[in-house]
Amino acid sequence: MRKKIIAGNWKMFKDLVEANDFFKQLIEKLPDTEAEVMIAPSFTNLWHSFQITRDYPIEIIAQNMHEENLGAYTGEVSAEMLKSVGVQRVILGHSERRMFFGECDEQLNLKVECAVNNEMNFIFCVGEEMEDRNSNNHFKVIKRQLDIGLFEMYPEDWKHAVIAYEPVWAIGTGETARPEQAQEMHHFIRKTIADVYGNEIAENVSILYGGSVKPDNAKQLFQQPDIDGALVGGASLKVSSFIKIIQAI
Ligand code: 13P
């Protein structure tokens, strides 16, 4: 059975005080849910966030990590460092990392390998740009991202993986993929995994949708059979909207 997941990606928002306020409120108002609830704060907030949420069903995850275990990589953070502050899952390949920090599929392949070697769970992001969709290349783009980034994993490594489909044109734009558009791509992703690894692995991997998920569109997205939850940006910054999205699943 695949898991339902609502994960908030805070990007470069919220300092320590703001994070602390958010978690105090979230803990108080957290609805009963079957879904796993995760938040990815900035590196500087990980330890404190982990400490205040550790007795509650809220998982603190990281937004990125380096592909080497250690070394002279100024400004970078390793899997071991994340684990030492209680983090057991990391977002890899977010489109903002690909776009603004030049992360390519080959580098993401190394990050996936590093995660697996460190028993670190991860949310692997894929997504096409609007011009890929307009030129009808969107399936090809997603297939390439999966092929190079993920498909060198051994079958047993899939237990660490969650996928997030985040069309770049829907991130932070207020424009969401229509539920049937998102479903079509989620189904394609699952089928592509099944073709390489078989049905059992494909049926058990959670595939989240991300891109302007809000309280008013979440329910329709979650009704789609291949959408197992959401990776939420903007709407995860406010406790009230984040809770409504949790309730929608
Ligand atoms: P928005 O929900 O703000 O569009 O961001 C989505 C996202 O990038 C989550 O990782």
Coordinates of N, CA and C and ligand atoms in Angstrom, one line a residue:
M1 N 0.8 -1.2 0.0 CA 0.0 0.0 0.0 C 0.9 1.3 0.0
R2 N 0.6 2.1 -1.0 CA 1.5 3.3 -0.9 C 0.9 4.4 0.0
K3 N 1.9 5.2 0.5 CA 1.5 6.2 1.5 C 1.0 7.5 1.0
K4 N 0.1 8.1 1.7 CA -0.4 9.4 1.4 C 0.6 10.4 2.1
I5 N 1.0 11.4 1.4 CA 1.9 12.3 2.0 C 1.5 13.8 1.7
I6 N 1.6 14.6 2.7 CA 1.5 16.1 2.5 C 2.8 16.7 3.0
A7 N 3.6 17.2 2.1 CA 4.9 17.8 2.4 C 4.9 19.3 2.1
G8 N 5.4 20.1 3.0 CA 5.6 21.5 2.8 C 7.0 21.8 2.5
N9 N 7.3 22.5 1.4 CA 8.6 22.9 1.1 C 8.7 24.4 1.3
W10 N 9.4 24.8 2.4 CA 9.5 26.2 2.8 C 10.4 27.1 1.9
K11 N 11.3 26.4 1.1 CA 12.2 27.1 0.3 C 13.1 28.1 1.2
M12 N 13.4 29.3 0.7 CA 14.2 30.2 1.6 C 13.3 31.2 2.3
F13 N 12.3 30.6 3.0 CA 11.4 31.4 3.9 C 11.5 30.9 5.3
K14 N 11.2 31.8 6.2 CA 11.0 31.5 7.7 C 12.4 31.4 8.4
D15 N 12.6 32.4 9.3 CA 13.8 32.3 10.2 C 13.4 31.4 11.4
L16 N 14.3 31.3 12.4 CA 14.1 30.4 13.5 C 12.8 30.8 14.3
V17 N 12.6 32.1 14.5 CA 11.4 32.5 15.3 C 10.2 32.2 14.6
E18 N 10.1 32.4 13.3 CA 8.9 32.1 12.5 C 8.7 30.6 12.4
A19 N 9.7 29.9 12.3 CA 9.6 28.4 12.2 C 9.0 27.9 13.5
N20 N 9.5 28.4 14.6 CA 9.1 28.0 15.9 C 7.6 28.3 16.1
D21 N 7.2 29.5 15.7 CA 5.7 29.9 15.8 C 4.9 28.9 15.0
F22 N 5.3 28.7 13.8 CA 4.6 27.8 12.9 C 4.3 26.4 13.6
F23 N 5.4 25.8 14.1 CA 5.3 24.5 14.6 C 4.4 24.4 15.9
K24 N 4.6 25.5 16.7 CA 3.7 25.5 17.9 C 2.2 25.5 17.5
Q25 N 1.9 26.3 16.5 CA 0.5 26.3 16.0 C 0.1 25.0 15.3
L26 N 1.0 24.5 14.5 CA 0.7 23.2 13.8 C 0.4 22.1 14.7
I27 N 1.3 22.0 15.7 CA 1.1 20.9 16.7 C -0.2 21.0 17.4
E28 N -0.6 22.2 17.7 CA -1.9 22.4 18.4 C -3.1 22.0 17.5
K29 N -3.0 22.3 16.2 CA -4.1 22.2 15.3 C -4.1 21.0 14.4
L30 N -3.0 20.2 14.5 CA -2.8 19.1 13.5 C -4.0 18.2 13.4
P31 N -4.7 18.0 12.3 CA -5.9 17.2 12.2 C -5.4 15.7 12.2
D32 N -6.4 14.9 12.6 CA -6.2 13.4 12.6 C -6.1 13.1 11.1
T33 N -5.1 12.4 10.7 CA -5.0 12.1 9.3 C -4.2 10.8 9.0
E34 N -4.6 10.1 8.0 CA -3.8 8.9 7.6 C -2.5 9.3 6.9
A35 N -2.5 10.6 6.4 CA -1.3 11.0 5.6 C -0.1 11.3 6.5
E36 N 1.0 11.1 5.9 CA 2.3 11.5 6.6 C 2.5 13.0 6.3
V37 N 2.8 13.7 7.4 CA 2.9 15.2 7.2 C 4.4 15.5 7.4
M38 N 4.9 16.3 6.4 CA 6.4 16.6 6.4 C 6.5 18.1 6.1
I39 N 7.6 18.6 6.7 CA 8.0 20.0 6.4 C 9.5 20.1 6.2
A40 N 9.8 20.8 5.1 CA 11.2 21.0 4.8 C 11.6 22.5 5.0
P41 N 12.1 22.8 6.2 CA 12.6 24.1 6.5 C 14.0 24.3 6.0
S42 N 14.6 25.5 6.2 CA 15.9 25.7 5.7 C 16.9 24.9 6.6
F43 N 18.1 24.8 6.2 CA 19.1 24.0 7.0 C 19.2 24.5 8.4
T44 N 19.2 25.9 8.5 CA 19.5 26.5 9.8 C 18.3 26.2 10.8
N45 N 17.2 25.8 10.3 CA 16.1 25.5 11.2 C 15.8 24.0 11.5
L46 N 16.7 23.1 10.9 CA 16.4 21.7 10.9 C 16.4 21.2 12.4
W47 N 17.5 21.5 13.1 CA 17.7 20.9 14.4 C 16.6 21.3 15.3
H48 N 16.3 22.6 15.4 CA 15.3 23.1 16.3 C 13.9 22.5 15.9
S49 N 13.6 22.5 14.6 CA 12.3 22.0 14.1 C 12.2 20.5 14.5
F50 N 13.2 19.8 14.4 CA 13.2 18.4 14.8 C 12.9 18.2 16.2
Q51 N 13.6 19.1 17.0 CA 13.4 19.0 18.5 C 11.9 19.3 18.9
I52 N 11.3 20.3 18.3 CA 10.0 20.6 18.8 C 8.9 19.7 18.2
T53 N 9.2 19.0 17.2 CA 8.1 18.2 16.6 C 8.4 16.7 16.9
R54 N 9.4 16.4 17.6 CA 9.8 14.9 17.6 C 8.8 14.0 18.3
D55 N 7.9 14.6 19.1 CA 6.8 13.7 19.7 C 5.5 13.7 19.0
Y56 N 5.5 14.3 17.8 CA 4.3 14.5 17.0 C 4.5 13.9 15.6
P57 N 3.4 13.5 14.9 CA 3.6 12.9 13.6 C 3.9 13.9 12.5
I58 N 5.0 14.6 12.7 CA 5.4 15.6 11.7 C 6.9 15.2 11.4
E59 N 7.2 15.0 10.2 CA 8.6 14.7 9.8 C 9.3 15.9 9.3
I60 N 10.5 16.2 9.8 CA 11.3 17.3 9.4 C 12.2 16.8 8.3
I61 N 12.2 17.3 7.1 CA 13.0 16.9 6.0 C 13.8 18.0 5.5
A62 N 14.9 17.7 4.7 CA 15.8 18.7 4.1 C 15.4 19.0 2.7
Q63 N 15.9 20.2 2.3 CA 15.5 20.7 0.9 C 16.6 20.2 -0.1
N64 N 17.7 19.8 0.3 CA 18.8 19.5 -0.6 C 19.9 18.8 0.2
M65 N 20.8 18.1 -0.5 CA 22.1 17.7 0.1 C 23.1 17.5 -1.0
H66 N 24.4 17.4 -0.6 CA 25.5 17.2 -1.5 C 25.6 15.7 -1.8
E67 N 26.2 15.4 -3.0 CA 26.3 14.0 -3.4 C 27.5 13.3 -2.9
E68 N 28.4 14.1 -2.2 CA 29.6 13.4 -1.6 C 29.4 13.3 -0.1
N69 N 30.1 12.4 0.5 CA 29.9 12.2 2.0 C 30.6 13.2 2.8
L70 N 31.7 13.7 2.3 CA 32.4 14.8 3.0 C 33.4 15.4 2.0
G71 N 34.0 16.5 2.3 CA 35.0 17.0 1.5 C 35.0 18.5 1.5
A72 N 35.9 19.1 0.6 CA 36.1 20.6 0.6 C 35.0 21.1 -0.4
Y73 N 33.8 21.2 0.1 CA 32.7 21.8 -0.7 C 32.0 22.9 0.1
T74 N 32.6 24.0 0.0 CA 32.2 25.2 0.8 C 30.7 25.4 0.6
G75 N 30.0 25.5 1.7 CA 28.5 25.9 1.7 C 27.6 24.7 1.5
E76 N 28.2 23.5 1.4 CA 27.3 22.3 1.2 C 27.1 21.5 2.5
V77 N 26.1 20.6 2.4 CA 25.7 19.8 3.6 C 25.5 18.4 3.1
S78 N 26.1 17.5 4.0 CA 26.1 16.0 3.6 C 24.9 15.3 4.2
A79 N 24.7 14.0 3.7 CA 23.7 13.2 4.3 C 23.9 12.9 5.7
E80 N 25.2 12.6 6.1 CA 25.6 12.3 7.5 C 25.2 13.5 8.4
M81 N 25.5 14.7 7.9 CA 25.2 15.9 8.7 C 23.7 16.0 8.9
L82 N 22.9 15.8 7.9 CA 21.5 15.8 8.0 C 21.0 14.8 9.0
K83 N 21.5 13.6 8.9 CA 21.1 12.5 9.8 C 21.4 12.9 11.3
S84 N 22.5 13.6 11.5 CA 23.0 14.0 12.8 C 22.0 15.0 13.5
V85 N 21.2 15.7 12.6 CA 20.2 16.6 13.2 C 18.8 16.0 13.1
G86 N 18.7 14.7 12.9 CA 17.4 14.0 13.0 C 16.7 13.9 11.7
V87 N 17.3 14.3 10.6 CA 16.6 14.3 9.3 C 16.8 12.9 8.6
Q88 N 15.7 12.4 8.1 CA 15.8 11.1 7.4 C 15.3 11.1 6.0
R89 N 15.0 12.3 5.5 CA 14.5 12.4 4.2 C 14.9 13.8 3.6
V90 N 15.2 13.8 2.3 CA 15.6 15.0 1.6 C 14.9 15.2 0.3
I91 N 14.7 16.4 -0.1 CA 14.1 16.7 -1.4 C 15.3 16.7 -2.4
L92 N 15.2 16.0 -3.5 CA 16.3 16.0 -4.5 C 15.7 16.5 -5.8
G93 N 16.5 17.3 -6.5 CA 16.1 17.7 -7.9 C 15.0 18.6 -8.0
H94 N 14.7 19.5 -7.0 CA 13.7 20.5 -7.1 C 14.0 21.3 -8.3
S95 N 13.0 21.8 -9.1 CA 13.3 22.5 -10.3 C 14.0 23.8 -10.0
E96 N 13.9 24.4 -8.8 CA 14.7 25.6 -8.5 C 16.1 25.2 -8.3
R97 N 16.5 24.0 -7.8 CA 17.8 23.6 -7.8 C 18.4 23.3 -9.2
R98 N 17.5 22.8 -10.0 CA 17.9 22.5 -11.4 C 18.2 23.8 -12.2
M99 N 17.3 24.8 -12.0 CA 17.3 26.0 -12.7 C 18.3 27.0 -12.2
F100 N 18.3 27.3 -10.9 CA 19.2 28.3 -10.4 C 20.6 27.8 -9.9
F101 N 20.7 26.6 -9.7 CA 22.0 26.0 -9.2 C 22.6 25.0 -10.1
G102 N 22.0 24.9 -11.3 CA 22.6 24.1 -12.4 C 22.6 22.6 -12.1
E103 N 21.7 22.1 -11.3 CA 21.8 20.7 -11.0 C 21.2 19.9 -12.3
C104 N 22.0 19.0 -12.8 CA 21.5 18.3 -14.0 C 21.2 16.8 -13.6
D105 N 20.6 16.1 -14.5 CA 20.2 14.8 -14.3 C 21.3 13.9 -13.8
E106 N 22.5 14.1 -14.4 CA 23.7 13.2 -14.0 C 24.1 13.5 -12.5
Q107 N 24.0 14.8 -12.1 CA 24.4 15.1 -10.7 C 23.3 14.5 -9.8
L108 N 22.1 14.6 -10.2 CA 21.0 14.0 -9.4 C 21.1 12.5 -9.3
N109 N 21.6 11.9 -10.3 CA 21.8 10.4 -10.2 C 22.8 10.2 -9.1
L110 N 23.8 11.0 -8.9 CA 24.8 10.8 -7.9 C 24.2 11.1 -6.5
K111 N 23.3 12.1 -6.5 CA 22.7 12.4 -5.2 C 21.8 11.3 -4.7
V112 N 21.1 10.7 -5.7 CA 20.2 9.5 -5.4 C 21.1 8.4 -4.9
E113 N 22.2 8.1 -5.5 CA 23.1 7.1 -5.1 C 23.6 7.3 -3.7
C114 N 23.9 8.6 -3.4 CA 24.4 9.0 -2.1 C 23.3 8.8 -1.1
A115 N 22.1 9.2 -1.4 CA 21.0 9.0 -0.5 C 20.8 7.5 -0.1
V116 N 20.8 6.7 -1.2 CA 20.6 5.3 -1.0 C 21.7 4.7 -0.1
N117 N 22.9 5.0 -0.4 CA 24.1 4.5 0.3 C 24.0 4.9 1.8
N118 N 23.4 6.0 2.1 CA 23.3 6.5 3.5 C 21.9 6.2 4.1
E119 N 21.2 5.3 3.4 CA 19.8 5.0 3.9 C 19.0 6.2 4.2
M120 N 19.1 7.2 3.4 CA 18.4 8.4 3.5 C 17.2 8.4 2.5
N121 N 16.0 8.6 3.0 CA 14.8 8.6 2.1 C 14.9 9.9 1.3
F122 N 14.2 9.9 0.2 CA 14.2 11.2 -0.6 C 12.9 11.3 -1.4
I123 N 12.6 12.6 -1.7 CA 11.5 13.0 -2.6 C 12.2 13.5 -3.9
F124 N 12.1 12.7 -4.9 CA 12.8 13.1 -6.2 C 11.8 13.9 -7.1
C125 N 12.2 15.1 -7.4 CA 11.3 16.0 -8.2 C 11.6 15.9 -9.7
V126 N 10.5 15.8 -10.5 CA 10.6 15.9 -11.9 C 9.5 16.9 -12.4
G127 N 9.8 17.5 -13.5 CA 8.8 18.4 -14.0 C 9.3 19.1 -15.3
E128 N 8.3 19.4 -16.2 CA 8.6 20.0 -17.5 C 8.4 21.5 -17.5
E129 N 9.0 22.1 -18.4 CA 8.7 23.6 -18.6 C 7.5 23.7 -19.6
M130 N 7.0 24.9 -19.6 CA 5.8 25.1 -20.5 C 6.2 24.9 -21.9
E131 N 7.4 25.3 -22.3 CA 7.7 25.1 -23.8 C 7.8 23.6 -24.1
D132 N 8.2 22.8 -23.1 CA 8.2 21.3 -23.4 C 6.8 20.8 -23.6
R133 N 5.9 21.3 -22.8 CA 4.5 20.9 -23.0 C 3.9 21.4 -24.3
N134 N 4.2 22.7 -24.6 CA 3.7 23.2 -25.9 C 4.2 22.5 -27.1
S135 N 5.4 22.0 -27.0 CA 6.0 21.3 -28.1 C 5.8 19.8 -28.0
N136 N 4.9 19.4 -27.1 CA 4.5 18.0 -26.9 C 5.7 17.1 -26.5
N137 N 6.7 17.7 -25.8 CA 7.8 17.0 -25.4 C 7.8 16.6 -23.9
H138 N 6.6 16.9 -23.3 CA 6.6 16.8 -21.8 C 6.8 15.4 -21.3
F139 N 6.3 14.4 -22.0 CA 6.5 13.0 -21.5 C 8.0 12.6 -21.7
K140 N 8.6 13.1 -22.8 CA 10.0 12.8 -23.1 C 10.9 13.3 -22.0
V141 N 10.6 14.6 -21.6 CA 11.4 15.3 -20.6 C 11.3 14.5 -19.3
I142 N 10.1 14.2 -18.9 CA 10.0 13.4 -17.6 C 10.6 12.1 -17.6
K143 N 10.5 11.4 -18.8 CA 11.1 10.1 -18.9 C 12.6 10.2 -18.8
R144 N 13.2 11.2 -19.4 CA 14.7 11.4 -19.3 C 15.1 11.7 -17.8
Q145 N 14.3 12.5 -17.2 CA 14.7 12.8 -15.8 C 14.6 11.6 -14.9
L146 N 13.6 10.7 -15.2 CA 13.5 9.5 -14.4 C 14.7 8.5 -14.8
D147 N 14.9 8.4 -16.1 CA 15.9 7.4 -16.6 C 17.2 7.7 -16.0
I148 N 17.7 9.0 -16.2 CA 19.0 9.3 -15.8 C 19.1 9.4 -14.2
G149 N 18.1 10.1 -13.7 CA 18.2 10.4 -12.2 C 18.0 9.2 -11.3
L150 N 17.1 8.3 -11.7 CA 16.6 7.3 -10.8 C 16.8 5.9 -11.2
F151 N 16.8 5.6 -12.5 CA 16.7 4.2 -12.9 C 18.0 3.4 -12.8
E152 N 19.0 3.9 -12.2 CA 20.1 3.1 -11.9 C 20.0 2.4 -10.5
M153 N 18.9 2.8 -9.8 CA 18.7 2.2 -8.5 C 18.4 0.7 -8.6
Y154 N 18.8 0.0 -7.6 CA 18.4 -1.4 -7.5 C 16.9 -1.5 -7.0
P155 N 16.2 -2.5 -7.4 CA 14.8 -2.6 -7.0 C 14.6 -2.4 -5.5
E156 N 15.5 -2.9 -4.7 CA 15.3 -2.8 -3.2 C 15.5 -1.3 -2.7
D157 N 16.1 -0.5 -3.6 CA 16.3 0.9 -3.2 C 15.0 1.8 -3.2
W158 N 14.0 1.2 -3.9 CA 12.8 2.0 -4.1 C 12.1 2.3 -2.8
K159 N 12.4 1.5 -1.7 CA 11.7 1.8 -0.5 C 12.1 3.2 0.1
H160 N 13.2 3.8 -0.4 CA 13.6 5.1 0.0 C 13.0 6.2 -0.8
A161 N 12.3 5.9 -1.9 CA 11.9 6.9 -2.9 C 10.5 7.3 -2.8
V162 N 10.3 8.6 -3.0 CA 9.0 9.2 -3.3 C 9.2 10.1 -4.5
I163 N 8.2 10.2 -5.3 CA 8.4 11.1 -6.5 C 7.5 12.3 -6.4
A164 N 7.9 13.4 -6.8 CA 7.0 14.6 -6.9 C 7.0 15.1 -8.3
Y165 N 5.9 15.1 -8.9 CA 5.7 15.7 -10.2 C 5.4 17.2 -10.0
E166 N 6.3 18.1 -10.4 CA 6.1 19.5 -10.2 C 6.3 20.2 -11.6
P167 N 5.3 20.4 -12.4 CA 5.5 21.1 -13.6 C 6.0 22.5 -13.3
V168 N 7.1 22.9 -14.0 CA 7.8 24.1 -13.7 C 6.8 25.3 -13.8
W169 N 6.0 25.2 -14.8 CA 5.1 26.3 -15.2 C 4.0 26.5 -14.1
A170 N 3.9 25.6 -13.2 CA 2.8 25.7 -12.2 C 3.4 26.1 -10.8
I171 N 4.7 26.2 -10.7 CA 5.4 26.5 -9.4 C 5.4 28.0 -9.1
G172 N 4.7 28.3 -8.1 CA 4.7 29.7 -7.6 C 4.0 30.7 -8.6
T173 N 3.2 30.1 -9.5 CA 2.6 31.0 -10.5 C 1.1 31.1 -10.3
G174 N 0.6 30.3 -9.4 CA -0.9 30.3 -9.2 C -1.6 29.5 -10.2
E175 N -0.8 29.1 -11.2 CA -1.5 28.2 -12.2 C -1.2 26.8 -11.9
T176 N -2.3 26.0 -11.7 CA -2.1 24.6 -11.4 C -2.4 23.7 -12.6
A177 N -1.7 22.6 -12.6 CA -2.1 21.6 -13.7 C -3.6 21.2 -13.4
R178 N -4.4 21.1 -14.4 CA -5.7 20.6 -14.2 C -5.6 19.2 -13.6
P179 N -6.6 18.8 -12.8 CA -6.5 17.4 -12.2 C -6.3 16.3 -13.2
E180 N -6.9 16.4 -14.4 CA -6.8 15.3 -15.4 C -5.4 15.4 -16.1
Q181 N -4.9 16.6 -16.2 CA -3.5 16.8 -16.7 C -2.5 16.2 -15.7
A182 N -2.6 16.5 -14.5 CA -1.7 15.9 -13.5 C -1.9 14.4 -13.4
Q183 N -3.1 13.9 -13.4 CA -3.3 12.5 -13.4 C -2.7 11.8 -14.6
E184 N -2.8 12.4 -15.7 CA -2.2 11.8 -17.0 C -0.7 11.6 -16.8
M185 N 0.0 12.6 -16.2 CA 1.4 12.5 -16.0 C 1.8 11.6 -14.9
H186 N 1.0 11.6 -13.8 CA 1.3 10.7 -12.7 C 1.1 9.2 -13.2
H187 N 0.1 9.0 -14.0 CA -0.1 7.6 -14.6 C 1.1 7.2 -15.5
F188 N 1.6 8.2 -16.3 CA 2.7 8.0 -17.1 C 4.0 7.6 -16.3
I189 N 4.2 8.4 -15.2 CA 5.3 8.1 -14.4 C 5.3 6.7 -13.8
R190 N 4.1 6.4 -13.3 CA 3.9 5.0 -12.7 C 4.1 3.9 -13.7
K191 N 3.6 4.2 -14.9 CA 3.8 3.2 -16.0 C 5.3 3.0 -16.4
T192 N 5.9 4.2 -16.5 CA 7.4 4.2 -16.8 C 8.2 3.4 -15.8
I193 N 7.8 3.5 -14.5 CA 8.5 2.8 -13.5 C 8.2 1.3 -13.6
A194 N 6.9 1.0 -13.9 CA 6.4 -0.4 -14.0 C 7.2 -1.1 -15.2
D195 N 7.4 -0.3 -16.3 CA 8.1 -0.9 -17.4 C 9.5 -1.4 -17.1
V196 N 10.1 -0.6 -16.2 CA 11.5 -1.0 -15.9 C 11.6 -1.9 -14.6
Y197 N 10.8 -1.6 -13.6 CA 10.9 -2.4 -12.4 C 9.8 -3.3 -12.0
G198 N 8.7 -3.3 -12.8 CA 7.6 -4.2 -12.6 C 6.5 -3.4 -11.8
N199 N 5.3 -4.1 -11.8 CA 4.1 -3.5 -11.2 C 4.2 -3.3 -9.7
E200 N 4.8 -4.2 -9.0 CA 4.7 -4.1 -7.6 C 5.4 -2.8 -7.1
I201 N 6.6 -2.6 -7.6 CA 7.3 -1.4 -7.2 C 6.6 -0.1 -7.6
A202 N 6.1 -0.2 -8.9 CA 5.4 1.0 -9.4 C 4.1 1.3 -8.6
E203 N 3.4 0.3 -8.1 CA 2.2 0.5 -7.4 C 2.4 1.0 -6.0
N204 N 3.6 0.7 -5.5 CA 3.9 1.0 -4.1 C 4.6 2.4 -3.9
V205 N 5.0 3.0 -5.0 CA 5.7 4.3 -4.8 C 4.7 5.4 -4.8
S206 N 4.9 6.3 -3.8 CA 4.0 7.5 -3.7 C 4.4 8.5 -4.7
I207 N 3.5 9.1 -5.4 CA 3.8 10.1 -6.4 C 3.0 11.4 -6.0
L208 N 3.7 12.4 -5.6 CA 3.0 13.7 -5.1 C 2.9 14.6 -6.3
Y209 N 1.9 15.5 -6.2 CA 1.8 16.6 -7.2 C 2.3 17.9 -6.5
G210 N 3.0 18.7 -7.2 CA 3.4 20.0 -6.7 C 3.3 21.1 -7.7
G211 N 2.9 22.2 -7.3 CA 2.7 23.4 -8.3 C 1.4 24.1 -8.0
S212 N 1.5 25.1 -7.1 CA 0.3 25.9 -6.7 C -0.8 25.1 -6.1
V213 N -0.5 24.1 -5.3 CA -1.5 23.4 -4.6 C -2.0 24.3 -3.5
K214 N -3.3 24.5 -3.4 CA -4.0 25.4 -2.5 C -5.2 24.7 -1.8
P215 N -5.7 25.2 -0.7 CA -6.9 24.6 -0.1 C -8.0 24.4 -1.1
D216 N -8.2 25.3 -2.1 CA -9.4 25.2 -2.9 C -9.1 24.3 -4.2
N217 N -7.9 23.8 -4.4 CA -7.8 22.9 -5.5 C -7.3 21.5 -5.1
A218 N -6.9 21.4 -3.8 CA -6.3 20.2 -3.3 C -7.2 18.9 -3.5
K219 N -8.5 19.1 -3.1 CA -9.3 17.9 -3.0 C -9.5 17.3 -4.4
Q220 N -9.7 18.1 -5.4 CA -9.8 17.6 -6.8 C -8.6 16.8 -7.3
L221 N -7.4 17.4 -6.9 CA -6.2 16.7 -7.3 C -6.1 15.4 -6.5
F222 N -6.4 15.4 -5.3 CA -6.3 14.1 -4.5 C -7.3 13.1 -4.9
Q223 N -8.3 13.5 -5.6 CA -9.3 12.4 -6.0 C -8.7 11.6 -7.2
Q224 N -7.7 12.1 -7.8 CA -7.1 11.3 -8.9 C -6.4 10.1 -8.4
P225 N -6.6 9.0 -9.2 CA -6.1 7.7 -8.6 C -4.6 7.6 -8.5
D226 N -3.8 8.3 -9.3 CA -2.4 8.2 -9.2 C -1.7 9.3 -8.4
I227 N -2.5 10.2 -7.8 CA -2.0 11.3 -7.0 C -2.1 10.9 -5.5
D228 N -0.9 10.8 -4.9 CA -0.9 10.3 -3.5 C -0.6 11.4 -2.5
G229 N -0.7 12.6 -2.9 CA -0.4 13.7 -2.0 C 0.2 14.9 -2.7
A230 N 0.8 15.8 -1.9 CA 1.3 17.0 -2.5 C 2.6 17.5 -1.9
L231 N 3.4 18.1 -2.7 CA 4.5 18.9 -2.2 C 4.1 20.4 -2.4
V232 N 4.0 21.0 -1.3 CA 3.3 22.3 -1.2 C 4.3 23.4 -1.0
G233 N 4.4 24.4 -1.8 CA 5.3 25.6 -1.5 C 4.5 26.7 -0.7
G234 N 4.1 27.7 -1.4 CA 3.5 28.9 -0.8 C 2.5 28.6 0.3
A235 N 1.6 27.6 0.0 CA 0.5 27.4 0.9 C 0.9 26.6 2.2
S236 N 2.2 26.2 2.2 CA 2.7 25.5 3.4 C 3.2 26.5 4.4
L237 N 3.3 27.8 4.0 CA 3.9 28.8 4.9 C 2.9 29.3 6.0
K238 N 1.6 29.0 5.8 CA 0.6 29.4 6.7 C 0.0 28.2 7.3
V239 N -0.1 28.1 8.6 CA -0.7 27.0 9.3 C -2.1 26.7 8.8
S240 N -2.9 27.8 8.6 CA -4.3 27.6 8.2 C -4.4 26.9 6.9
S241 N -3.7 27.4 5.9 CA -3.8 26.8 4.5 C -3.2 25.4 4.5
F242 N -2.1 25.2 5.2 CA -1.5 23.9 5.2 C -2.4 22.9 5.8
I243 N -3.1 23.2 6.9 CA -4.0 22.3 7.6 C -5.2 22.0 6.6
K244 N -5.7 23.0 5.9 CA -6.8 22.7 5.0 C -6.4 21.7 3.9
I245 N -5.1 21.8 3.5 CA -4.6 20.8 2.5 C -4.5 19.4 3.1
I246 N -4.1 19.3 4.3 CA -4.0 18.0 5.0 C -5.4 17.5 5.1
Q247 N -6.4 18.3 5.5 CA -7.8 17.9 5.6 C -8.3 17.4 4.3
A248 N -7.9 18.0 3.2 CA -8.4 17.6 1.9 C -8.0 16.2 1.5
I249 N -7.0 15.7 2.1 CA -6.6 14.3 1.7 C -7.3 13.3 2.6
Ligands
13P1 P1 4.1 26.5 -4.9 O1 3.1 25.6 -4.1 O2 4.4 27.7 -4.2 O3 3.7 26.6 -6.3 O4 5.5 25.7 -4.9 C1 5.5 24.3 -5.3 C2 6.8 23.8 -5.0 O5 7.8 24.2 -5.6 C3 7.0 22.8 -3.9 O6 8.2 22.2 -3.9

